[in-house]
PDB file of C-alpha atoms in Angstrom:
ATOM      1  CA  MET A   1      29.346 -39.660 -51.042  1.00 92.00           C
ATOM      2  CA  LYS A   2      29.194 -39.831 -54.778  1.00 97.00           C
ATOM      3  CA  ILE A   3      29.225 -36.500 -56.550  1.00 98.00           C
ATOM      4  CA  LEU A   4      26.882 -36.610 -59.519  1.00 98.00           C
ATOM      5  CA  LYS A   5      27.215 -34.446 -62.555  1.00 98.00           C
ATOM      6  CA  TYR A   6      23.818 -33.458 -63.959  1.00 98.00           C
ATOM      7  CA  SER A   7      24.658 -35.093 -67.273  1.00 98.00           C
ATOM      8  CA  GLU A   8      24.916 -38.362 -65.413  1.00 98.00           C
ATOM      9  CA  TRP A   9      21.428 -38.458 -64.170  1.00 98.00           C
ATOM     10  CA  LYS A  10      19.553 -36.101 -66.464  1.00 98.00           C
ATOM     11  CA  ASP A  11      16.523 -38.317 -67.073  1.00 97.00           C
ATOM     12  CA  THR A  12      16.131 -39.364 -63.421  1.00 98.00           C
ATOM     13  CA  ALA A  13      16.582 -35.673 -62.426  1.00 98.00           C
ATOM     14  CA  LEU A  14      13.790 -34.672 -64.746  1.00 98.00           C
ATOM     15  CA  ALA A  15      11.439 -37.254 -63.343  1.00 98.00           C
ATOM     16  CA  ILE A  16      12.045 -36.224 -59.788  1.00 98.00           C
ATOM     17  CA  HIS A  17      11.946 -32.487 -60.687  1.00 98.00           C
ATOM     18  CA  GLN A  18       8.578 -32.705 -62.307  1.00 98.00           C
ATOM     19  CA  ILE A  19       7.123 -35.019 -59.742  1.00 98.00           C
ATOM     20  CA  SER A  20       8.235 -32.747 -57.012  1.00 99.00           C
ATOM     21  CA  GLN A  21       6.488 -29.832 -58.877  1.00 99.00           C
ATOM     22  CA  MET A  22       3.320 -31.828 -58.735  1.00 99.00           C
ATOM     23  CA  LEU A  23       3.801 -32.090 -54.859  1.00 99.00           C
ATOM     24  CA  GLY A  24       4.520 -28.390 -54.553  1.00 99.00           C
ATOM     25  CA  LYS A  25       1.523 -27.348 -56.853  1.00 99.00           C
ATOM     26  CA  THR A  26      -0.629 -29.523 -54.560  1.00 99.00           C
ATOM     27  CA  LYS A  27       0.446 -27.623 -51.498  1.00 98.00           C
ATOM     28  CA  LEU A  28      -0.130 -24.360 -53.271  1.00 98.00           C
ATOM     29  CA  ALA A  29      -3.795 -25.377 -54.047  1.00 98.00           C
ATOM     30  CA  TRP A  30      -4.565 -26.264 -50.297  1.00 98.00           C
ATOM     31  CA  GLN A  31      -2.263 -24.046 -48.069  1.00 97.00           C
ATOM     32  CA  GLU A  32      -2.856 -20.463 -46.938  1.00 97.00           C
ATOM     33  CA  PRO A  33      -0.299 -18.190 -48.583  1.00 97.00           C
ATOM     34  CA  GLN A  34       2.851 -17.275 -46.700  1.00 97.00           C
ATOM     35  CA  PRO A  35       5.718 -14.832 -47.584  1.00 96.00           C
ATOM     36  CA  GLU A  36       8.317 -15.927 -49.974  1.00 96.00           C
ATOM     37  CA  TRP A  37       6.116 -18.859 -50.965  1.00 96.00           C
ATOM     38  CA  ASN A  38       6.779 -20.763 -47.839  1.00 96.00           C
ATOM     39  CA  HIS A  39       3.405 -22.399 -47.763  1.00 97.00           C
ATOM     40  CA  SER A  40       4.341 -24.391 -50.968  1.00 97.00           C
ATOM     41  CA  LEU A  41       7.862 -25.599 -50.300  1.00 98.00           C
ATOM     42  CA  LEU A  42       8.988 -29.209 -49.658  1.00 99.00           C
ATOM     43  CA  GLN A  43      10.992 -30.786 -46.896  1.00 99.00           C
ATOM     44  CA  ILE A  44      13.801 -33.268 -47.007  1.00 99.00           C
ATOM     45  CA  SER A  45      13.256 -36.555 -45.178  1.00 98.00           C
ATOM     46  CA  ALA A  46      15.269 -39.609 -44.527  1.00 98.00           C
ATOM     47  CA  ASP A  47      13.629 -41.408 -47.366  1.00 96.00           C
ATOM     48  CA  GLY A  48      13.285 -38.387 -49.812  1.00 98.00           C
ATOM     49  CA  PHE A  49      11.079 -35.374 -49.816  1.00 99.00           C
ATOM     50  CA  THR A  50       7.661 -34.573 -48.307  1.00 99.00           C
ATOM     51  CA  THR A  51       5.014 -31.994 -48.475  1.00 99.00           C
ATOM     52  CA  GLY A  52       4.438 -32.369 -44.735  1.00 98.00           C
ATOM     53  CA  LEU A  53       0.799 -32.397 -43.457  1.00 98.00           C
ATOM     54  CA  ILE A  54      -1.515 -30.567 -45.857  1.00 98.00           C
ATOM     55  CA  SER A  55      -4.584 -29.088 -44.209  1.00 96.00           C
ATOM     56  CA  ASN A  56      -7.824 -30.561 -45.266  1.00 96.00           C
ATOM     57  CA  GLY A  57     -10.073 -30.661 -42.328  1.00 95.00           C
ATOM     58  CA  GLU A  58     -10.826 -34.293 -41.146  1.00 94.00           C
ATOM     59  CA  ASN A  59      -8.948 -35.548 -44.268  1.00 96.00           C
ATOM     60  CA  SER A  60      -5.633 -33.794 -44.044  1.00 98.00           C
ATOM     61  CA  PHE A  61      -2.923 -35.618 -45.992  1.00 99.00           C
ATOM     62  CA  GLU A  62       0.802 -35.851 -46.920  1.00 99.00           C
ATOM     63  CA  VAL A  63       2.458 -36.679 -50.151  1.00 99.00           C
ATOM     64  CA  ARG A  64       5.926 -38.098 -50.120  1.00 99.00           C
ATOM     65  CA  ILE A  65       8.717 -38.882 -52.726  1.00 99.00           C
ATOM     66  CA  CYS A  66      10.204 -41.986 -51.296  1.00 98.00           C
ATOM     67  CA  LEU A  67      13.486 -42.463 -53.099  1.00 98.00           C
ATOM     68  CA  LYS A  68      14.795 -45.354 -51.117  1.00 95.00           C
ATOM     69  CA  LYS A  69      11.441 -47.134 -51.868  1.00 95.00           C
ATOM     70  CA  GLY A  70      11.389 -45.966 -55.490  1.00 97.00           C
ATOM     71  CA  ARG A  71       7.832 -44.742 -55.346  1.00 98.00           C
ATOM     72  CA  VAL A  72       5.592 -41.718 -54.487  1.00 99.00           C
ATOM     73  CA  GLU A  73       3.162 -42.195 -51.630  1.00 99.00           C
ATOM     74  CA  ALA A  74      -0.006 -40.223 -50.508  1.00 99.00           C
ATOM     75  CA  LEU A  75      -1.527 -40.919 -46.991  1.00 98.00           C
ATOM     76  CA  ASN A  76      -4.346 -39.229 -45.113  1.00 98.00           C
ATOM     77  CA  ILE A  77      -4.814 -38.989 -41.305  1.00 98.00           C
ATOM     78  CA  ASN A  78      -7.443 -41.572 -41.536  1.00 97.00           C
ATOM     79  CA  GLY A  79      -5.088 -44.283 -42.582  1.00 97.00           C
ATOM     80  CA  LYS A  80      -5.654 -44.458 -46.306  1.00 98.00           C
ATOM     81  CA  VAL A  81      -2.437 -44.973 -48.242  1.00 98.00           C
ATOM     82  CA  SER A  82      -1.835 -45.061 -52.040  1.00 99.00           C
ATOM     83  CA  SER A  83       1.332 -45.094 -54.180  1.00 99.00           C
ATOM     84  CA  PHE A  84       2.974 -45.484 -57.598  1.00 99.00           C
ATOM     85  CA  SER A  85       6.441 -46.479 -58.475  1.00 98.00           C
ATOM     86  CA  PHE A  86       9.283 -44.702 -60.476  1.00 98.00           C
ATOM     87  CA  GLU A  87       9.990 -46.872 -63.517  1.00 96.00           C
ATOM     88  CA  SER A  88      12.179 -46.658 -66.575  1.00 96.00           C
ATOM     89  CA  GLY A  89      10.334 -46.197 -69.742  1.00 97.00           C
ATOM     90  CA  LYS A  90       7.512 -43.993 -68.137  1.00 98.00           C
ATOM     91  CA  SER A  91       6.642 -40.472 -69.385  1.00 98.00           C
ATOM     92  CA  VAL A  92       5.692 -37.555 -67.271  1.00 98.00           C
ATOM     93  CA  ALA A  93       2.227 -37.768 -68.864  1.00 98.00           C
ATOM     94  CA  GLU A  94       1.979 -41.383 -67.271  1.00 98.00           C
ATOM     95  CA  TYR A  95       3.445 -40.194 -63.883  1.00 98.00           C
ATOM     96  CA  TYR A  96       0.850 -37.394 -63.800  1.00 99.00           C
ATOM     97  CA  LYS A  97      -2.107 -39.754 -64.520  1.00 99.00           C
ATOM     98  CA  MET A  98      -0.911 -42.038 -61.718  1.00 99.00           C
ATOM     99  CA  TYR A  99      -0.443 -38.954 -59.443  1.00 99.00           C
ATOM    100  CA  LYS A 100      -4.060 -37.839 -59.991  1.00 99.00           C
ATOM    101  CA  GLU A 101      -5.340 -41.355 -59.345  1.00 99.00           C
ATOM    102  CA  MET A 102      -3.143 -41.603 -56.069  1.00 99.00           C
ATOM    103  CA  LEU A 103      -4.805 -38.482 -54.781  1.00 99.00           C
ATOM    104  CA  ALA A 104      -8.135 -39.576 -55.598  1.00 98.00           C
ATOM    105  CA  ASP A 105      -7.520 -42.993 -53.730  1.00 98.00           C
ATOM    106  CA  VAL A 106      -6.880 -40.918 -50.426  1.00 98.00           C
ATOM    107  CA  MET A 107      -9.934 -38.724 -51.172  1.00 97.00           C
ATOM    108  CA  CYS A 108      -7.782 -35.613 -51.831  1.00 98.00           C
ATOM    109  CA  GLN A 109      -8.301 -34.796 -55.483  1.00 97.00           C
ATOM    110  CA  THR A 110      -6.675 -31.502 -56.427  1.00 98.00           C
ATOM    111  CA  GLN A 111      -6.686 -29.349 -59.516  1.00 97.00           C
ATOM    112  CA  ILE A 112      -3.231 -27.874 -60.181  1.00 98.00           C
ATOM    113  CA  CYS A 113      -1.614 -25.772 -62.961  1.00 98.00           C
ATOM    114  CA  THR A 114       0.206 -28.492 -64.957  1.00 98.00           C
ATOM    115  CA  LYS A 115       2.716 -26.328 -66.740  1.00 98.00           C
ATOM    116  CA  PRO A 116       6.170 -26.711 -65.138  1.00 98.00           C
ATOM    117  CA  MET A 117       7.411 -23.588 -63.384  1.00 97.00           C
ATOM    118  CA  GLU A 118      10.920 -22.204 -63.571  1.00 96.00           C
ATOM    119  CA  MET A 119      12.178 -24.966 -65.886  1.00 96.00           C
ATOM    120  CA  SER A 120      13.137 -24.979 -69.524  1.00 94.00           C
ATOM    121  CA  ILE A 121      10.546 -27.490 -70.094  1.00 96.00           C
ATOM    122  CA  THR A 122       7.074 -25.836 -70.564  1.00 97.00           C
ATOM    123  CA  THR A 123       5.004 -28.713 -71.747  1.00 98.00           C
ATOM    124  CA  PRO A 124       2.061 -29.395 -69.398  1.00 99.00           C
ATOM    125  CA  PHE A 125       2.454 -32.622 -67.515  1.00 99.00           C
ATOM    126  CA  GLU A 126      -0.392 -34.396 -69.237  1.00 99.00           C
ATOM    127  CA  ASP A 127       1.015 -33.678 -72.706  1.00 99.00           C
ATOM    128  CA  ASN A 128       4.740 -34.669 -72.055  1.00 98.00           C
ATOM    129  CA  HIS A 129       5.055 -38.039 -73.443  1.00 98.00           C
ATOM    130  CA  ASP A 130       8.939 -38.070 -73.686  1.00 96.00           C
ATOM    131  CA  ILE A 131      10.141 -41.395 -72.215  1.00 96.00           C
ATOM    132  CA  LEU A 132      12.395 -41.134 -69.271  1.00 96.00           C
ATOM    133  CA  HIS A 133      14.986 -43.500 -67.896  1.00 95.00           C
ATOM    134  CA  TYR A 134      14.983 -43.811 -64.115  1.00 97.00           C
ATOM    135  CA  ASP A 135      18.168 -44.838 -62.215  1.00 98.00           C
ATOM    136  CA  GLU A 136      17.439 -45.769 -58.586  1.00 97.00           C
ATOM    137  CA  SER A 137      21.186 -45.473 -57.486  1.00 98.00           C
ATOM    138  CA  CYS A 138      21.403 -42.046 -59.015  1.00 98.00           C
ATOM    139  CA  ALA A 139      18.346 -40.976 -57.111  1.00 98.00           C
ATOM    140  CA  MET A 140      19.910 -42.184 -53.991  1.00 98.00           C
ATOM    141  CA  ASP A 141      23.163 -40.433 -54.745  1.00 98.00           C
ATOM    142  CA  PHE A 142      21.183 -37.211 -55.224  1.00 99.00           C
ATOM    143  CA  HIS A 143      19.318 -37.510 -52.004  1.00 99.00           C
ATOM    144  CA  LYS A 144      22.655 -37.924 -50.138  1.00 98.00           C
ATOM    145  CA  MET A 145      24.069 -34.673 -51.780  1.00 99.00           C
ATOM    146  CA  MET A 146      20.785 -32.928 -50.620  1.00 99.00           C
ATOM    147  CA  GLY A 147      21.111 -34.313 -47.245  1.00 99.00           C
ATOM    148  CA  PHE A 148      24.774 -32.991 -46.896  1.00 99.00           C
ATOM    149  CA  ALA A 149      23.584 -29.625 -48.100  1.00 99.00           C
ATOM    150  CA  TYR A 150      20.877 -29.632 -45.637  1.00 99.00           C
ATOM    151  CA  GLU A 151      23.115 -30.263 -42.766  1.00 99.00           C
ATOM    152  CA  GLN A 152      25.531 -27.540 -43.750  1.00 99.00           C
ATOM    153  CA  GLU A 153      22.986 -25.121 -44.305  1.00 99.00           C
ATOM    154  CA  LEU A 154      21.070 -25.847 -40.980  1.00 99.00           C
ATOM    155  CA  ASN A 155      24.284 -25.799 -39.060  1.00 98.00           C
ATOM    156  CA  PHE A 156      25.363 -22.423 -40.515  1.00 99.00           C
ATOM    157  CA  VAL A 157      22.049 -20.422 -39.959  1.00 99.00           C
ATOM    158  CA  SER A 158      21.569 -21.745 -36.303  1.00 98.00           C
ATOM    159  CA  PHE A 159      23.450 -18.687 -34.924  1.00 97.00           C
ATOM    160  CA  PHE A 160      21.024 -16.377 -36.503  1.00 98.00           C
ATOM    161  CA  ARG A 161      18.257 -14.628 -34.211  1.00 98.00           C
ATOM    162  CA  GLY A 162      16.534 -12.719 -36.918  1.00 98.00           C
ATOM    163  CA  LYS A 163      13.837 -13.921 -39.406  1.00 98.00           C
ATOM    164  CA  LYS A 164      15.074 -16.997 -41.400  1.00 98.00           C
ATOM    165  CA  MET A 165      13.822 -19.684 -43.614  1.00 98.00           C
ATOM    166  CA  LEU A 166      15.270 -23.019 -42.609  1.00 98.00           C
ATOM    167  CA  PRO A 167      16.717 -25.269 -45.187  1.00 99.00           C
ATOM    168  CA  THR A 168      13.905 -26.280 -47.662  1.00 98.00           C
ATOM    169  CA  PHE A 169      13.546 -27.909 -50.996  1.00 99.00           C
ATOM    170  CA  PHE A 170      12.530 -25.357 -53.734  1.00 98.00           C
ATOM    171  CA  TRP A 171      10.747 -27.447 -56.243  1.00 98.00           C
ATOM    172  CA  GLY A 172      10.763 -24.696 -58.990  1.00 98.00           C
ATOM    173  CA  THR A 173      14.374 -24.055 -59.023  1.00 98.00           C
ATOM    174  CA  PHE A 174      15.223 -27.623 -57.713  1.00 98.00           C
ATOM    175  CA  ASP A 175      17.661 -26.505 -55.028  1.00 98.00           C
ATOM    176  CA  MET A 176      18.025 -26.836 -51.338  1.00 99.00           C
ATOM    177  CA  SER A 177      18.356 -23.454 -49.748  1.00 99.00           C
ATOM    178  CA  THR A 178      18.201 -21.484 -46.520  1.00 99.00           C
ATOM    179  CA  VAL A 179      17.514 -17.715 -46.263  1.00 99.00           C
ATOM    180  CA  LEU A 180      18.504 -14.941 -43.766  1.00 99.00           C
ATOM    181  CA  PHE A 181      16.588 -11.763 -43.752  1.00 99.00           C
ATOM    182  CA  SER A 182      17.594  -8.299 -42.476  1.00 98.00           C
ATOM    183  CA  GLY A 183      14.091  -7.174 -41.754  1.00 97.00           C
ATOM    184  CA  LYS A 184      14.141  -4.421 -44.446  1.00 97.00           C
ATOM    185  CA  ALA A 185      11.472  -4.247 -47.069  1.00 97.00           C
ATOM    186  CA  GLU A 186      12.852  -4.396 -50.653  1.00 97.00           C
ATOM    187  CA  PRO A 187      10.023  -4.683 -53.262  1.00 96.00           C
ATOM    188  CA  PHE A 188      11.088  -6.383 -56.514  1.00 96.00           C
ATOM    189  CA  PRO A 189      11.521  -3.685 -59.130  1.00 94.00           C
ATOM    190  CA  TYR A 190      10.942  -5.916 -62.199  1.00 92.00           C
ATOM    191  CA  GLN A 191       8.069  -7.872 -63.701  1.00 91.00           C
ATOM    192  CA  GLY A 192       7.448 -11.433 -62.624  1.00 93.00           C
ATOM    193  CA  TYR A 193       4.749 -12.880 -60.479  1.00 93.00           C
ATOM    194  CA  ILE A 194       6.831 -15.499 -58.775  1.00 95.00           C
ATOM    195  CA  GLU A 195       9.696 -13.156 -58.273  1.00 95.00           C
ATOM    196  CA  LYS A 196       7.636 -10.277 -56.667  1.00 95.00           C
ATOM    197  CA  ALA A 197       6.521 -12.691 -53.837  1.00 95.00           C
ATOM    198  CA  ALA A 198       9.922 -14.336 -53.583  1.00 96.00           C
ATOM    199  CA  PHE A 199      11.991 -11.133 -53.500  1.00 96.00           C
ATOM    200  CA  ASP A 200      10.309  -8.472 -51.436  1.00 96.00           C
ATOM    201  CA  GLU A 201      12.837  -8.287 -48.349  1.00 98.00           C
ATOM    202  CA  GLN A 202      16.527  -7.643 -48.074  1.00 98.00           C
ATOM    203  CA  MET A 203      18.018 -11.196 -47.699  1.00 99.00           C
ATOM    204  CA  ILE A 204      20.782 -13.609 -48.391  1.00 99.00           C
ATOM    205  CA  GLU A 205      20.066 -17.083 -49.759  1.00 99.00           C
ATOM    206  CA  PHE A 206      22.548 -19.793 -49.106  1.00 99.00           C
ATOM    207  CA  GLY A 207      21.755 -22.726 -51.311  1.00 99.00           C
ATOM    208  CA  PHE A 208      22.921 -25.994 -53.187  1.00 99.00           C
ATOM    209  CA  TRP A 209      21.857 -26.801 -56.700  1.00 98.00           C
ATOM    210  CA  PRO A 210      22.468 -30.152 -58.574  1.00 98.00           C
ATOM    211  CA  GLY A 211      23.088 -28.331 -61.915  1.00 98.00           C
ATOM    212  CA  ASP A 212      21.362 -28.335 -65.241  1.00 96.00           C
ATOM    213  CA  ASP A 213      21.912 -28.576 -69.044  1.00 95.00           C
ATOM    214  CA  GLU A 214      24.221 -25.534 -68.934  1.00 95.00           C
ATOM    215  CA  VAL A 215      26.073 -26.141 -65.721  1.00 97.00           C
ATOM    216  CA  ASP A 216      27.009 -29.742 -65.144  1.00 98.00           C
ATOM    217  CA  GLU A 217      28.641 -29.565 -61.863  1.00 98.00           C
ATOM    218  CA  PRO A 218      26.570 -29.396 -58.544  1.00 99.00           C
ATOM    219  CA  ALA A 219      27.433 -26.362 -56.441  1.00 99.00           C
ATOM    220  CA  PHE A 220      26.785 -24.297 -53.335  1.00 99.00           C
ATOM    221  CA  PHE A 221      25.685 -20.790 -54.186  1.00 99.00           C
ATOM    222  CA  ILE A 222      25.079 -17.499 -52.162  1.00 99.00           C
ATOM    223  CA  LEU A 223      22.647 -14.972 -53.696  1.00 98.00           C
ATOM    224  CA  PRO A 224      22.140 -11.662 -51.985  1.00 98.00           C
ATOM    225  CA  TYR A 225      19.034  -9.579 -52.616  1.00 98.00           C
ATOM    226  CA  PRO A 226      18.838  -6.734 -53.707  1.00 97.00           C
ATOM    227  CA  PHE A 227      21.196  -8.103 -56.398  1.00 96.00           C
ATOM    228  CA  ILE A 228      24.752  -6.624 -56.050  1.00 95.00           C
ATOM    229  CA  THR A 229      25.895  -4.662 -59.145  1.00 92.00           C
ATOM    230  CA  LYS A 230      29.507  -4.215 -57.722  1.00 94.00           C
ATOM    231  CA  ASP A 231      32.164  -6.519 -58.962  1.00 95.00           C
ATOM    232  CA  LEU A 232      33.277  -8.525 -55.693  1.00 96.00           C
ATOM    233  CA  SER A 233      35.655 -10.808 -57.495  1.00 94.00           C
ATOM    234  CA  ASP A 234      38.696  -9.158 -55.901  1.00 93.00           C
ATOM    235  CA  THR A 235      37.334  -9.341 -52.304  1.00 94.00           C
ATOM    236  CA  PRO A 236      38.821 -12.389 -50.517  1.00 95.00           C
ATOM    237  CA  ILE A 237      36.451 -15.286 -49.940  1.00 98.00           C
ATOM    238  CA  GLN A 238      37.022 -18.672 -48.217  1.00 98.00           C
ATOM    239  CA  PRO A 239      37.853 -21.246 -49.069  1.00 99.00           C
ATOM    240  CA  ASP A 240      40.314 -20.446 -51.793  1.00 98.00           C
ATOM    241  CA  LYS A 241      38.439 -22.316 -54.499  1.00 99.00           C
ATOM    242  CA  ALA A 242      35.317 -20.388 -54.109  1.00 99.00           C
ATOM    243  CA  TYR A 243      34.639 -17.479 -56.370  1.00 98.00           C
ATOM    244  CA  TYR A 244      32.347 -14.582 -57.194  1.00 98.00           C
ATOM    245  CA  SER A 245      30.494 -14.358 -60.567  1.00 97.00           C
ATOM    246  CA  LYS A 246      29.827 -10.749 -61.605  1.00 95.00           C
ATOM    247  CA  GLU A 247      27.542 -12.026 -64.359  1.00 95.00           C
ATOM    248  CA  LYS A 248      25.271 -13.839 -62.030  1.00 95.00           C
ATOM    249  CA  ALA A 249      25.919 -11.639 -58.852  1.00 96.00           C
ATOM    250  CA  GLU A 250      26.512 -14.887 -56.912  1.00 98.00           C
ATOM    251  CA  TYR A 251      29.226 -16.616 -54.967  1.00 98.00           C
ATOM    252  CA  PHE A 252      29.864 -20.321 -55.824  1.00 99.00           C
ATOM    253  CA  LEU A 253      31.658 -23.353 -54.544  1.00 99.00           C
ATOM    254  CA  THR A 254      31.369 -26.644 -56.471  1.00 99.00           C
ATOM    255  CA  LEU A 255      30.607 -29.657 -54.500  1.00 99.00           C
ATOM    256  CA  LYS A 256      33.591 -31.285 -56.027  1.00 99.00           C
ATOM    257  CA  ASP A 257      35.893 -28.427 -54.788  1.00 99.00           C
ATOM    258  CA  ALA A 258      34.320 -28.567 -51.309  1.00 99.00           C
ATOM    259  CA  PHE A 259      35.234 -32.245 -51.092  1.00 99.00           C
ATOM    260  CA  SER A 260      38.802 -31.579 -52.400  1.00 99.00           C
ATOM    261  CA  TYR A 261      39.597 -30.161 -48.799  1.00 99.00           C
ATOM    262  CA  ASP A 262      40.456 -32.413 -45.765  1.00 99.00           C
ATOM    263  CA  ASP A 263      37.273 -31.145 -44.111  1.00 99.00           C
ATOM    264  CA  PRO A 264      34.376 -30.587 -46.623  1.00 99.00           C
ATOM    265  CA  ALA A 265      31.922 -29.485 -44.063  1.00 99.00           C
ATOM    266  CA  LYS A 266      34.306 -26.835 -42.710  1.00 99.00           C
ATOM    267  CA  ALA A 267      34.953 -25.727 -46.289  1.00 99.00           C
ATOM    268  CA  VAL A 268      31.201 -25.090 -46.809  1.00 99.00           C
ATOM    269  CA  GLN A 269      30.932 -23.367 -43.425  1.00 99.00           C
ATOM    270  CA  ASP A 270      33.865 -21.101 -44.305  1.00 99.00           C
ATOM    271  CA  PHE A 271      32.269 -20.370 -47.540  1.00 99.00           C
ATOM    272  CA  PHE A 272      28.947 -19.350 -46.028  1.00 99.00           C
ATOM    273  CA  LYS A 273      30.431 -17.409 -43.245  1.00 99.00           C
ATOM    274  CA  SER A 274      33.068 -15.441 -45.324  1.00 98.00           C
ATOM    275  CA  ALA A 275      30.268 -14.454 -47.925  1.00 98.00           C
ATOM    276  CA  TYR A 276      27.790 -13.414 -45.188  1.00 98.00           C
ATOM    277  CA  ASP A 277      30.451 -11.163 -43.572  1.00 98.00           C
ATOM    278  CA  ILE A 278      31.032  -9.504 -46.980  1.00 98.00           C
ATOM    279  CA  ILE A 279      27.485  -9.148 -48.018  1.00 98.00           C
ATOM    280  CA  LYS A 280      26.199  -7.697 -44.753  1.00 98.00           C
ATOM    281  CA  VAL A 281      28.755  -4.942 -45.115  1.00 97.00           C
ATOM    282  CA  GLU A 282      28.205  -4.245 -48.792  1.00 96.00           C
ATOM    283  CA  GLU A 283      24.453  -4.179 -48.360  1.00 97.00           C
ATOM    284  CA  LYS A 284      24.536  -2.230 -45.102  1.00 97.00           C
ATOM    285  CA  TRP A 285      22.592  -4.531 -42.945  1.00 98.00           C
ATOM    286  CA  ASN A 286      21.241  -3.216 -39.737  1.00 95.00           C
ATOM    287  CA  ASN A 287      20.866  -4.871 -36.305  1.00 94.00           C
ATOM    288  CA  THR A 288      23.473  -7.437 -36.986  1.00 96.00           C
ATOM    289  CA  GLU A 289      24.798  -7.044 -33.424  1.00 96.00           C
ATOM    290  CA  TRP A 290      21.462  -8.544 -32.199  1.00 96.00           C
ATOM    291  CA  PHE A 291      21.217 -10.975 -34.969  1.00 98.00           C
ATOM    292  CA  GLU A 292      24.604 -12.426 -34.067  1.00 98.00           C
ATOM    293  CA  GLN A 293      24.305 -12.257 -30.332  1.00 97.00           C
ATOM    294  CA  THR A 294      25.626 -15.543 -28.855  1.00 95.00           C
ATOM    295  CA  LEU A 295      22.806 -17.915 -27.930  1.00 94.00           C
ATOM    296  CA  THR A 296      22.500 -19.094 -24.198  1.00 91.00           C
ATOM    297  CA  ILE A 297      21.452 -22.570 -25.249  1.00 89.00           C
ATOM    298  CA  GLU A 298      24.408 -25.066 -25.421  1.00 86.00           C
ATOM    299  CA  LYS A 299      24.235 -28.113 -27.801  1.00 86.00           C
ATOM    300  CA  GLY A 300      23.044 -31.039 -25.951  1.00 82.00           C
ATOM    301  CA  SER A 301      22.804 -29.246 -22.772  1.00 69.00           C
ATOM    302  CA  PRO A 302      21.171 -28.882 -19.353  1.00 67.00           C
ATOM    303  CA  LEU A 303      17.775 -30.361 -20.313  1.00 66.00           C
ATOM    304  CA  VAL A 304      19.558 -33.497 -21.858  1.00 62.00           C
ATOM    305  CA  ASN A 305      21.809 -33.807 -18.800  1.00 60.00           C
ATOM    306  CA  GLN A 306      18.803 -33.419 -16.305  1.00 60.00           C
ATOM    307  CA  ALA A 307      16.892 -35.982 -18.386  1.00 54.00           C
ATOM    308  CA  ASN A 308      19.706 -38.480 -17.796  1.00 56.00           C
ATOM    309  CA  LYS A 309      19.861 -37.787 -14.138  1.00 54.00           C
ATOM    310  CA  VAL A 310      16.073 -38.408 -13.908  1.00 49.00           C
ATOM    311  CA  GLY A 311      16.406 -41.623 -15.888  1.00 49.00           C
TER     312      GLY A 311
END
């Protein structure tokens, strides 16, 4: 797997990021609200990212970013399909025009807020005429990184019996993250419309982020909420190249460092597990004995074996 620095594919990242925001905002317009914005988040697929089925009565629909095909597709449950392609030399304004036309083609016109969210870019989609380069191979490499992150996050949180958000693509912050909740209410103490809904329970977020203009290296991160004020830099964390940032109140392990170990997947699992063990103690999580009680289901197990016998 190629590890992309953000600077190596910035234009392509900006195109995918802003189009993914169009998908997320479309979900926001149609879906019933859920805690932590869960109704608006995107899912990774074998081909890219998807909204999943968006409820619209007899014309429910789905929008997909198909990175392997180099295009964005919309399709409704009546079989109508429309799409447009990623191309070098296109602006976000042009992409947005094609996006609106695509939704109209499948009879699912949608009014959205066109100002990007949680980005340094604030120009509305229709007014952003900066030309972007699109590199299909970089888009594919990005998807592979996100696929690796999805697998590691899903494997890690499988043990947890409590409330959890399975790995999902956050189109605002452009990261793949999974979240474990303790069950304790913790209202966000500061201003911020997005934050007040996103941070209202005690939780730990385990994520992967491809970087930005300020941080070039893609990295796994672990963010506890409420935010920790204590400096945990001297608390041992695994693997040895992982570290705690007091400034950001987060743990980090770069993807490059994860792949410097003989078993990158194990390095990420060790990172998640050791940070979880530290944070649950520091934040005084309750009920962890039940959350961590061993599951009675074995991987692959009796149902699979029974099915084989029947066959």
